[in-house]
CSV table of C-alpha atoms and ligand atoms in Angstrom, one decimal:
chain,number,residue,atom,x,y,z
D,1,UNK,CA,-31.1,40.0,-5.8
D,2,UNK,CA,-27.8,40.9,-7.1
D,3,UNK,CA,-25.7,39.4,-9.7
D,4,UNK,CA,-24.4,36.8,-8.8
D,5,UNK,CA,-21.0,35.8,-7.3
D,6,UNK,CA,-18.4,34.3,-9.2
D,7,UNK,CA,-15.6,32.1,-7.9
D,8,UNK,CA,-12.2,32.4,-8.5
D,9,UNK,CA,-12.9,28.9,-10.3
D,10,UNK,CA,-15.2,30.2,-12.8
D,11,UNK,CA,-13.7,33.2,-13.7
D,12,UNK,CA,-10.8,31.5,-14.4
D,13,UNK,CA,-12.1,28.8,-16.3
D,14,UNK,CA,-11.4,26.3,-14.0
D,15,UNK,CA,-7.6,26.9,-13.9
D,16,UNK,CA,-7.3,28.5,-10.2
D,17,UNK,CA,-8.4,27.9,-7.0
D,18,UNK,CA,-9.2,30.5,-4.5
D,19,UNK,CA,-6.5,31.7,-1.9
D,20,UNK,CA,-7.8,31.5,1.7
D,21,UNK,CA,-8.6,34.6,1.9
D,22,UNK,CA,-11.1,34.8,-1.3
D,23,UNK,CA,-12.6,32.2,0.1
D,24,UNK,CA,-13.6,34.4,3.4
D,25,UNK,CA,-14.8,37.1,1.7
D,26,UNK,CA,-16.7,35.0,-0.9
D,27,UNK,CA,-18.4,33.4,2.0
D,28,UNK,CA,-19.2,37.0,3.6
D,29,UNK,CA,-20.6,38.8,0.7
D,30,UNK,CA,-22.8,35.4,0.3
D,31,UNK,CA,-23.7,36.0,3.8
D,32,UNK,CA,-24.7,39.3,3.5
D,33,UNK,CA,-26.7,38.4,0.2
D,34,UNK,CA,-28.6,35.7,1.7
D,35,UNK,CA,-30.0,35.2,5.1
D,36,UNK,CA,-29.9,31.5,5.2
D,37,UNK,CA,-26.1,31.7,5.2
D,38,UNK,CA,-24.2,32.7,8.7
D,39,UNK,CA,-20.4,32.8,8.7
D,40,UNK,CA,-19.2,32.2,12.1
D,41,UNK,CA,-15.7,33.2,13.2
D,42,UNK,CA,-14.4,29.9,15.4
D,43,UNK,CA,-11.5,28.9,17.5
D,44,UNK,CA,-8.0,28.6,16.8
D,45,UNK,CA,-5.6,27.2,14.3
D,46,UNK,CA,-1.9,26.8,14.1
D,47,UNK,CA,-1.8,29.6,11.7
D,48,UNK,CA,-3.0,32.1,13.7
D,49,UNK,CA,-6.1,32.3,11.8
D,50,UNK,CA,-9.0,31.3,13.5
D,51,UNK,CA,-11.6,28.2,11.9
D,52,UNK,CA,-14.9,29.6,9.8
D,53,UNK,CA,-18.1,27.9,9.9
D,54,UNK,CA,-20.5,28.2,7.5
D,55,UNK,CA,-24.1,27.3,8.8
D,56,UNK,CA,-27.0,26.9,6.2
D,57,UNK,CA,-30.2,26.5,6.8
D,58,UNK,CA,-33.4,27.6,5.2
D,59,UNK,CA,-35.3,28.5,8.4
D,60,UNK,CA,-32.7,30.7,8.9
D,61,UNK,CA,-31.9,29.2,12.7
D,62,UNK,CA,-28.5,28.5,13.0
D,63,UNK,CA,-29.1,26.7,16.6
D,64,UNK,CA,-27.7,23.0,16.1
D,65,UNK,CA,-29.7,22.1,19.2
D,66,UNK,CA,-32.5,23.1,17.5
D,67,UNK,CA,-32.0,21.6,14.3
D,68,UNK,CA,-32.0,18.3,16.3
D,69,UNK,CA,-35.3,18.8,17.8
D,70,UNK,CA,-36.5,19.4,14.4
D,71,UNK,CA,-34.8,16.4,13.2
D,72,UNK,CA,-33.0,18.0,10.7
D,73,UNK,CA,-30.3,15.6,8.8
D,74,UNK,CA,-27.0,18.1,9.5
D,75,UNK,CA,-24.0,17.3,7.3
D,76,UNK,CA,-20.6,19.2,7.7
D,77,UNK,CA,-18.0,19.3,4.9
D,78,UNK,CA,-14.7,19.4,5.9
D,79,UNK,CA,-12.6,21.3,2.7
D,80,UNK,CA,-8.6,21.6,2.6
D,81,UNK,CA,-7.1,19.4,5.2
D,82,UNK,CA,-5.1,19.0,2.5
D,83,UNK,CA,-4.8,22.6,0.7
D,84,UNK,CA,-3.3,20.5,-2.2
D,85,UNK,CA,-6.2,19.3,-2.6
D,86,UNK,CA,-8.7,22.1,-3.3
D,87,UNK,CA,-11.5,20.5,-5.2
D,88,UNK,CA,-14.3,20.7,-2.3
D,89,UNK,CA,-13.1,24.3,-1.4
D,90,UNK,CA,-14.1,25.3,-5.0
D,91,UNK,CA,-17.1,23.5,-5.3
D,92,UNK,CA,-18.5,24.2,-1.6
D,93,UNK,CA,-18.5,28.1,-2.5
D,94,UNK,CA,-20.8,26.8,-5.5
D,95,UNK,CA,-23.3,24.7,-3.9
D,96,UNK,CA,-23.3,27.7,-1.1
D,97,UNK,CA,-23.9,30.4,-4.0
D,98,UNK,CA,-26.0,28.0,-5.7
D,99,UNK,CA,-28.1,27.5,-2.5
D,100,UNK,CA,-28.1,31.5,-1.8
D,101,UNK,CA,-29.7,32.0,-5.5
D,102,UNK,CA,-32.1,28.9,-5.2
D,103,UNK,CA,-30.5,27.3,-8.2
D,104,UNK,CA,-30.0,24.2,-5.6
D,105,UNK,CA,-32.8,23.5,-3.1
D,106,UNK,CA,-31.3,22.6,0.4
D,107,UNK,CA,-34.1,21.0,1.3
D,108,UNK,CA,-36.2,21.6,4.8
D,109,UNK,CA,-35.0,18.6,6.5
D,110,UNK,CA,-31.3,19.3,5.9
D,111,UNK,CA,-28.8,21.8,7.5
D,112,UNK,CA,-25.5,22.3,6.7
D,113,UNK,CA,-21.9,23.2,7.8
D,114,UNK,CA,-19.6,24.1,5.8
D,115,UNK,CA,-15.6,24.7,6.7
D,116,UNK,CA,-14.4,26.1,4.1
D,117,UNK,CA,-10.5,26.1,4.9
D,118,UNK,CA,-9.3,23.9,8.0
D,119,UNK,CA,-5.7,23.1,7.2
D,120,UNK,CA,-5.1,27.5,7.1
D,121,UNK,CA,-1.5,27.0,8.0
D,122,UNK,CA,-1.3,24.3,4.5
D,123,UNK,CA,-3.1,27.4,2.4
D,124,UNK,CA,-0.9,29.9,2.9
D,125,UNK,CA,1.8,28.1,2.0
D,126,UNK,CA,1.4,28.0,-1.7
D,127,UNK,CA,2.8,26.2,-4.6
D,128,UNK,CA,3.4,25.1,-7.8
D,129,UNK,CA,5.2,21.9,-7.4
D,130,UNK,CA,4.6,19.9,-4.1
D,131,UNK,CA,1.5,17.8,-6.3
D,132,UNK,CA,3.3,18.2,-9.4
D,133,UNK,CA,1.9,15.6,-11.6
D,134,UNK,CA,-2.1,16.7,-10.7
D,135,UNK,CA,-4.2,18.4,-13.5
D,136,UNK,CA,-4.2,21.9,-11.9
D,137,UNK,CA,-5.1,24.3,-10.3
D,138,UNK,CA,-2.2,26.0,-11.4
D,139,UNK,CA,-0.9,27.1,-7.6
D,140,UNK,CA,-2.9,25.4,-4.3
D,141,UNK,CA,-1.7,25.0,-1.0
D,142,UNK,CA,1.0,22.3,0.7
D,143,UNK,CA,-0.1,19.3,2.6
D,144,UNK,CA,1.5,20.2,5.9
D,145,UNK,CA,-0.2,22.7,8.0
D,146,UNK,CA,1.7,25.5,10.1
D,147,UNK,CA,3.5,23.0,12.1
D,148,UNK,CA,4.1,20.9,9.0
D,149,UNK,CA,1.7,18.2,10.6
D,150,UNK,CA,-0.8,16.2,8.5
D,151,UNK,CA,-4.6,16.9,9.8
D,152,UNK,CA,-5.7,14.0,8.3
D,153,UNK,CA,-3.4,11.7,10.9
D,154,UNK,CA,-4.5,14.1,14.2
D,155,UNK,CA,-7.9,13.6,14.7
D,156,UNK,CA,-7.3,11.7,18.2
D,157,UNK,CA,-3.8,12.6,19.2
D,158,UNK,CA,-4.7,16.2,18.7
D,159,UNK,CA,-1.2,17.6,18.0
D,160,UNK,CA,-2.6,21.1,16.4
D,161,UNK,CA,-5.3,23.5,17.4
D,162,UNK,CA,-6.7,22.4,14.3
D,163,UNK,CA,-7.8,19.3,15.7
D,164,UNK,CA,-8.7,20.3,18.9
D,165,UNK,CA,-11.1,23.1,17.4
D,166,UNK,CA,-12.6,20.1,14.8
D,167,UNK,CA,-13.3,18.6,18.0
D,168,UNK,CA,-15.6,21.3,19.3
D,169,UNK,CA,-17.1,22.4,15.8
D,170,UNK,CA,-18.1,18.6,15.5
D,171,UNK,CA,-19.5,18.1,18.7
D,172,UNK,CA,-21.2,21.6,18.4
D,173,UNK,CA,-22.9,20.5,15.0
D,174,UNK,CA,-22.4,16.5,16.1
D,175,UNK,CA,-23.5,15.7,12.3
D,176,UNK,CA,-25.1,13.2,11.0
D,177,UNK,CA,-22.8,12.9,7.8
D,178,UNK,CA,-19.1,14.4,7.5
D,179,UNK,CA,-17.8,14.8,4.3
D,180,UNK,CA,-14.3,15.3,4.0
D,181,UNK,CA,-12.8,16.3,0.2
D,182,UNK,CA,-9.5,14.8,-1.1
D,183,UNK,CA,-8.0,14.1,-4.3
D,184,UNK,CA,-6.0,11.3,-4.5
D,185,UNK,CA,-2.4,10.4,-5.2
D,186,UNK,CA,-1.7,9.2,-8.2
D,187,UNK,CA,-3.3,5.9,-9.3
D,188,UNK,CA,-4.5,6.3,-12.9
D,189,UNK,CA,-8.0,4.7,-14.3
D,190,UNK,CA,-11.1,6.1,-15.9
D,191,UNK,CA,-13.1,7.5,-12.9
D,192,UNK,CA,-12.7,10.9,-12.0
D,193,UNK,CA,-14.6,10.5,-8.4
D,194,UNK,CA,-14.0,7.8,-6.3
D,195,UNK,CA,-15.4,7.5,-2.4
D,196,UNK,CA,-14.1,6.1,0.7
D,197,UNK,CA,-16.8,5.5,2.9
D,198,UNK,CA,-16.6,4.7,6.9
D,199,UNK,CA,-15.7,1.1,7.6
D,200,UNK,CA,-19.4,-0.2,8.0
D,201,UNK,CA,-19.1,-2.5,10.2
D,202,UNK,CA,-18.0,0.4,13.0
D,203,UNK,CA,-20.9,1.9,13.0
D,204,UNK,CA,-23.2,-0.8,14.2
D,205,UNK,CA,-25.1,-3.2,13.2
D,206,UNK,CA,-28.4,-1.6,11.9
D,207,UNK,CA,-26.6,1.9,10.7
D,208,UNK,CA,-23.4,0.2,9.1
D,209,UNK,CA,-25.9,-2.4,7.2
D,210,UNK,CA,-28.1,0.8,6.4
D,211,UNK,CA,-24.9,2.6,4.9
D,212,UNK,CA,-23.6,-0.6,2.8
D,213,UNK,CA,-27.0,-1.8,1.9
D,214,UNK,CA,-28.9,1.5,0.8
D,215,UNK,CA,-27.2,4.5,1.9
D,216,UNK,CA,-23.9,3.7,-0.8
D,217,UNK,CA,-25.1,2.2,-3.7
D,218,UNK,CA,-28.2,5.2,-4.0
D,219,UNK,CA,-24.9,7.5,-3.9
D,220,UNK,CA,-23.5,5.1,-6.2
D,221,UNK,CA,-26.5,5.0,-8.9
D,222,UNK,CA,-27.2,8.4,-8.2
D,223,UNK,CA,-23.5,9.3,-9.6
D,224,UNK,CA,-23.7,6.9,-13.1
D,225,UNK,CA,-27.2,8.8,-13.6
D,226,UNK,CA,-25.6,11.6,-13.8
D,227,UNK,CA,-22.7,10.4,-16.3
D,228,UNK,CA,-20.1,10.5,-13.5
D,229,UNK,CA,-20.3,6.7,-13.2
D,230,UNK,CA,-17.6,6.9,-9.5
D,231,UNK,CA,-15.5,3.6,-8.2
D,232,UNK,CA,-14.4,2.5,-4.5
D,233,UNK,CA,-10.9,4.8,-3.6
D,234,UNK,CA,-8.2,2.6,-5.5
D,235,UNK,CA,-6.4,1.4,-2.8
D,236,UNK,CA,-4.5,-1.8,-4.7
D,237,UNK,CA,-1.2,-0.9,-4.7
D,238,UNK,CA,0.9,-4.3,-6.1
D,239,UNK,CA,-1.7,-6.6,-6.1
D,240,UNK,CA,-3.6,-7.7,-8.8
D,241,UNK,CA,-6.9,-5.4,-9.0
D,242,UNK,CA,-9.3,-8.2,-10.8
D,243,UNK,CA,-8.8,-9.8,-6.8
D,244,UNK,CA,-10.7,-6.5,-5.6
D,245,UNK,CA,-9.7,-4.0,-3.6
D,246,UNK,CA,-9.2,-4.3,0.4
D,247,UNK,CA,-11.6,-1.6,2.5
D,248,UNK,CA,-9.4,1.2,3.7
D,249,UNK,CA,-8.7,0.5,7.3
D,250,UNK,CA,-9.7,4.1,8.8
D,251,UNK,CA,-8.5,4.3,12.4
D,252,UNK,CA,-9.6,7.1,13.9
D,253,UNK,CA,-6.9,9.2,13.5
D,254,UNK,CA,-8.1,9.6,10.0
D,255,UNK,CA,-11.4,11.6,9.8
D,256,UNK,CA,-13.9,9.2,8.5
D,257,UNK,CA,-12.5,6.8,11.6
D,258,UNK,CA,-12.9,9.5,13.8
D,259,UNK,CA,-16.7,10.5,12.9
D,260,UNK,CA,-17.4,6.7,13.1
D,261,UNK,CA,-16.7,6.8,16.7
D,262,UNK,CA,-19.4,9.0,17.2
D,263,UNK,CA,-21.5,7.2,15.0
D,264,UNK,CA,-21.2,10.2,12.2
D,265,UNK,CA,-21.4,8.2,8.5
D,266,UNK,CA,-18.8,9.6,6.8
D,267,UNK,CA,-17.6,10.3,3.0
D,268,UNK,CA,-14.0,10.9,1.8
D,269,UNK,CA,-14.8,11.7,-1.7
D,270,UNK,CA,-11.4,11.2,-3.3
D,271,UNK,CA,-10.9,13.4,-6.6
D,272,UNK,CA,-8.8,11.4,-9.0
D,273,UNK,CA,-5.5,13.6,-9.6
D,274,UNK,CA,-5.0,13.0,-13.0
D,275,UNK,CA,-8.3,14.7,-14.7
D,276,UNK,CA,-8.5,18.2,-15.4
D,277,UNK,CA,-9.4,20.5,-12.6
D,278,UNK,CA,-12.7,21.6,-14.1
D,279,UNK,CA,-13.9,18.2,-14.1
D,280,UNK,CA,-12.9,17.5,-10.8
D,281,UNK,CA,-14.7,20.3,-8.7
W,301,ZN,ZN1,-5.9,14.1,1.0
């Protein structure tokens, strides 16, 4: 094998994120490193850019239809629907490379998607200053897409082509488990991860009781065994945080809403803004 890749992330010591388009041709020199990695050119955007898929699996089928049969557990991360935001863009082109060099075993059972860009227009478009308090990168992209809308309210109403393209990669893939990467605005505490998780009680009885009950709390335990001990998104505004935190109510305009209507379980892992970048991915 050749040496391997390095992201824009490493090489720069955790200061800079990758543009949109490193993040391509990272994803196509992995491809063409490792056959258990497909890039797939998909669909629109408002940019003009179309969607990328990344599909990884070890058997090297890339047939969703045929991952079900195998009952294969498929997750899709959804990266930059807020460019601002780039942790998971960063840190997907690791677990990818990771997964190419067999540092990480993806194990048999599970096939992933990977999109490693989806608000294009929001990439392009970028910055120093529009998240000007957040611990780097130094430049990322704005939160707007190419019709300045947010992608994290169009799920439903399907304003851009974005959304209407999500709508066919999901149902293409229809995952088990979305993960969609954020970093948060601005609340301040000792937690550098935090996680929204789908409403449980929308998902039904037996897989919402599942998610709460076991699903959660092994994420949970799994996280503090590692040392990176994560809370519930801080969501207290005004109030008095010692009287807990209310659930974020996730309509489905917002993507962990959406998947929940399609009984997906899904994961907004929620970056705190105020730790340094290199912690964060
Ligand atoms: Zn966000």
């Amino acid at each position: 094998m050749t040496q391997s890749q390095k992201t824009v992330f490493e090489k720069s010591g955790g200061k800079e994120t990758a543009t949109y388009f490193q993040v391509i041709e990272f994803y196509k020199q992995l491809a063409q490193r490792s056959p258990i990695i497909k890039v797939e050119t998909r669909l629109e955007t408002d940019a003009s850019y179309p969607l990328h898929l990344i599909l990884i699996s070890n058997n090297k089928k890339f047939d969703p239809s045929a991952w079900k049969k195998e009952k294969k557990v498929i997750i899709l991360i959804n990266n930059g629907i807020h460019p601002g935001e780039p942790d998971g863009i960063d840190a997907s082109m690791m677990l990818a490379r990771d997964i190419a060099d067999k540092k990480i075993t993806l194990p048999d059972n599970v096939a992933l998607g990977i999109i490693p860009v989806y608000n294009i227009g929001g990439a392009l478009n970028r910055n120093h200053f529009s998240r000007v308090n957040q611990d780097g990168p130094e430049s990322y992209g704005f939160r707007g897409n190419a019709q300045n809308l947010d992608l994290n309210r169009d799920f439903t109403k399907c304003d851009s082509k974005n959304a209407r393209s999500f709508t066919e990669i999901f149902h293409f893939l229809d995952p088990d488990i979305l993960v969609d990467t954020h970093v948060s605005d601005g609340a301040d505490y000792q937690h550098t991860m935090t996680l929204i998780t789908s409403q449980y009680n929308k998902l039904g009885e037996e897989l919402g009781s599942w998610v709460k009950d076991v699903f959660e709390p092994a994420l949970f335990k799994g996280m503090k065994e590692k040392n990176w001990d994560m809370v519930h998104y801080v969501n207290v505004e005004d109030k008095d945080p010692s009287h807990g935190f209310s659930m974020f109510y996730d309509s489905p305009r917002y993507s962990t809403g959406y998947a929940a209507l399609f009984n997906t379980i899904c994961f907004m892992p929620e970056t705190q803004m105020l730790k340094p970048y290199m912690e964060s991915v």
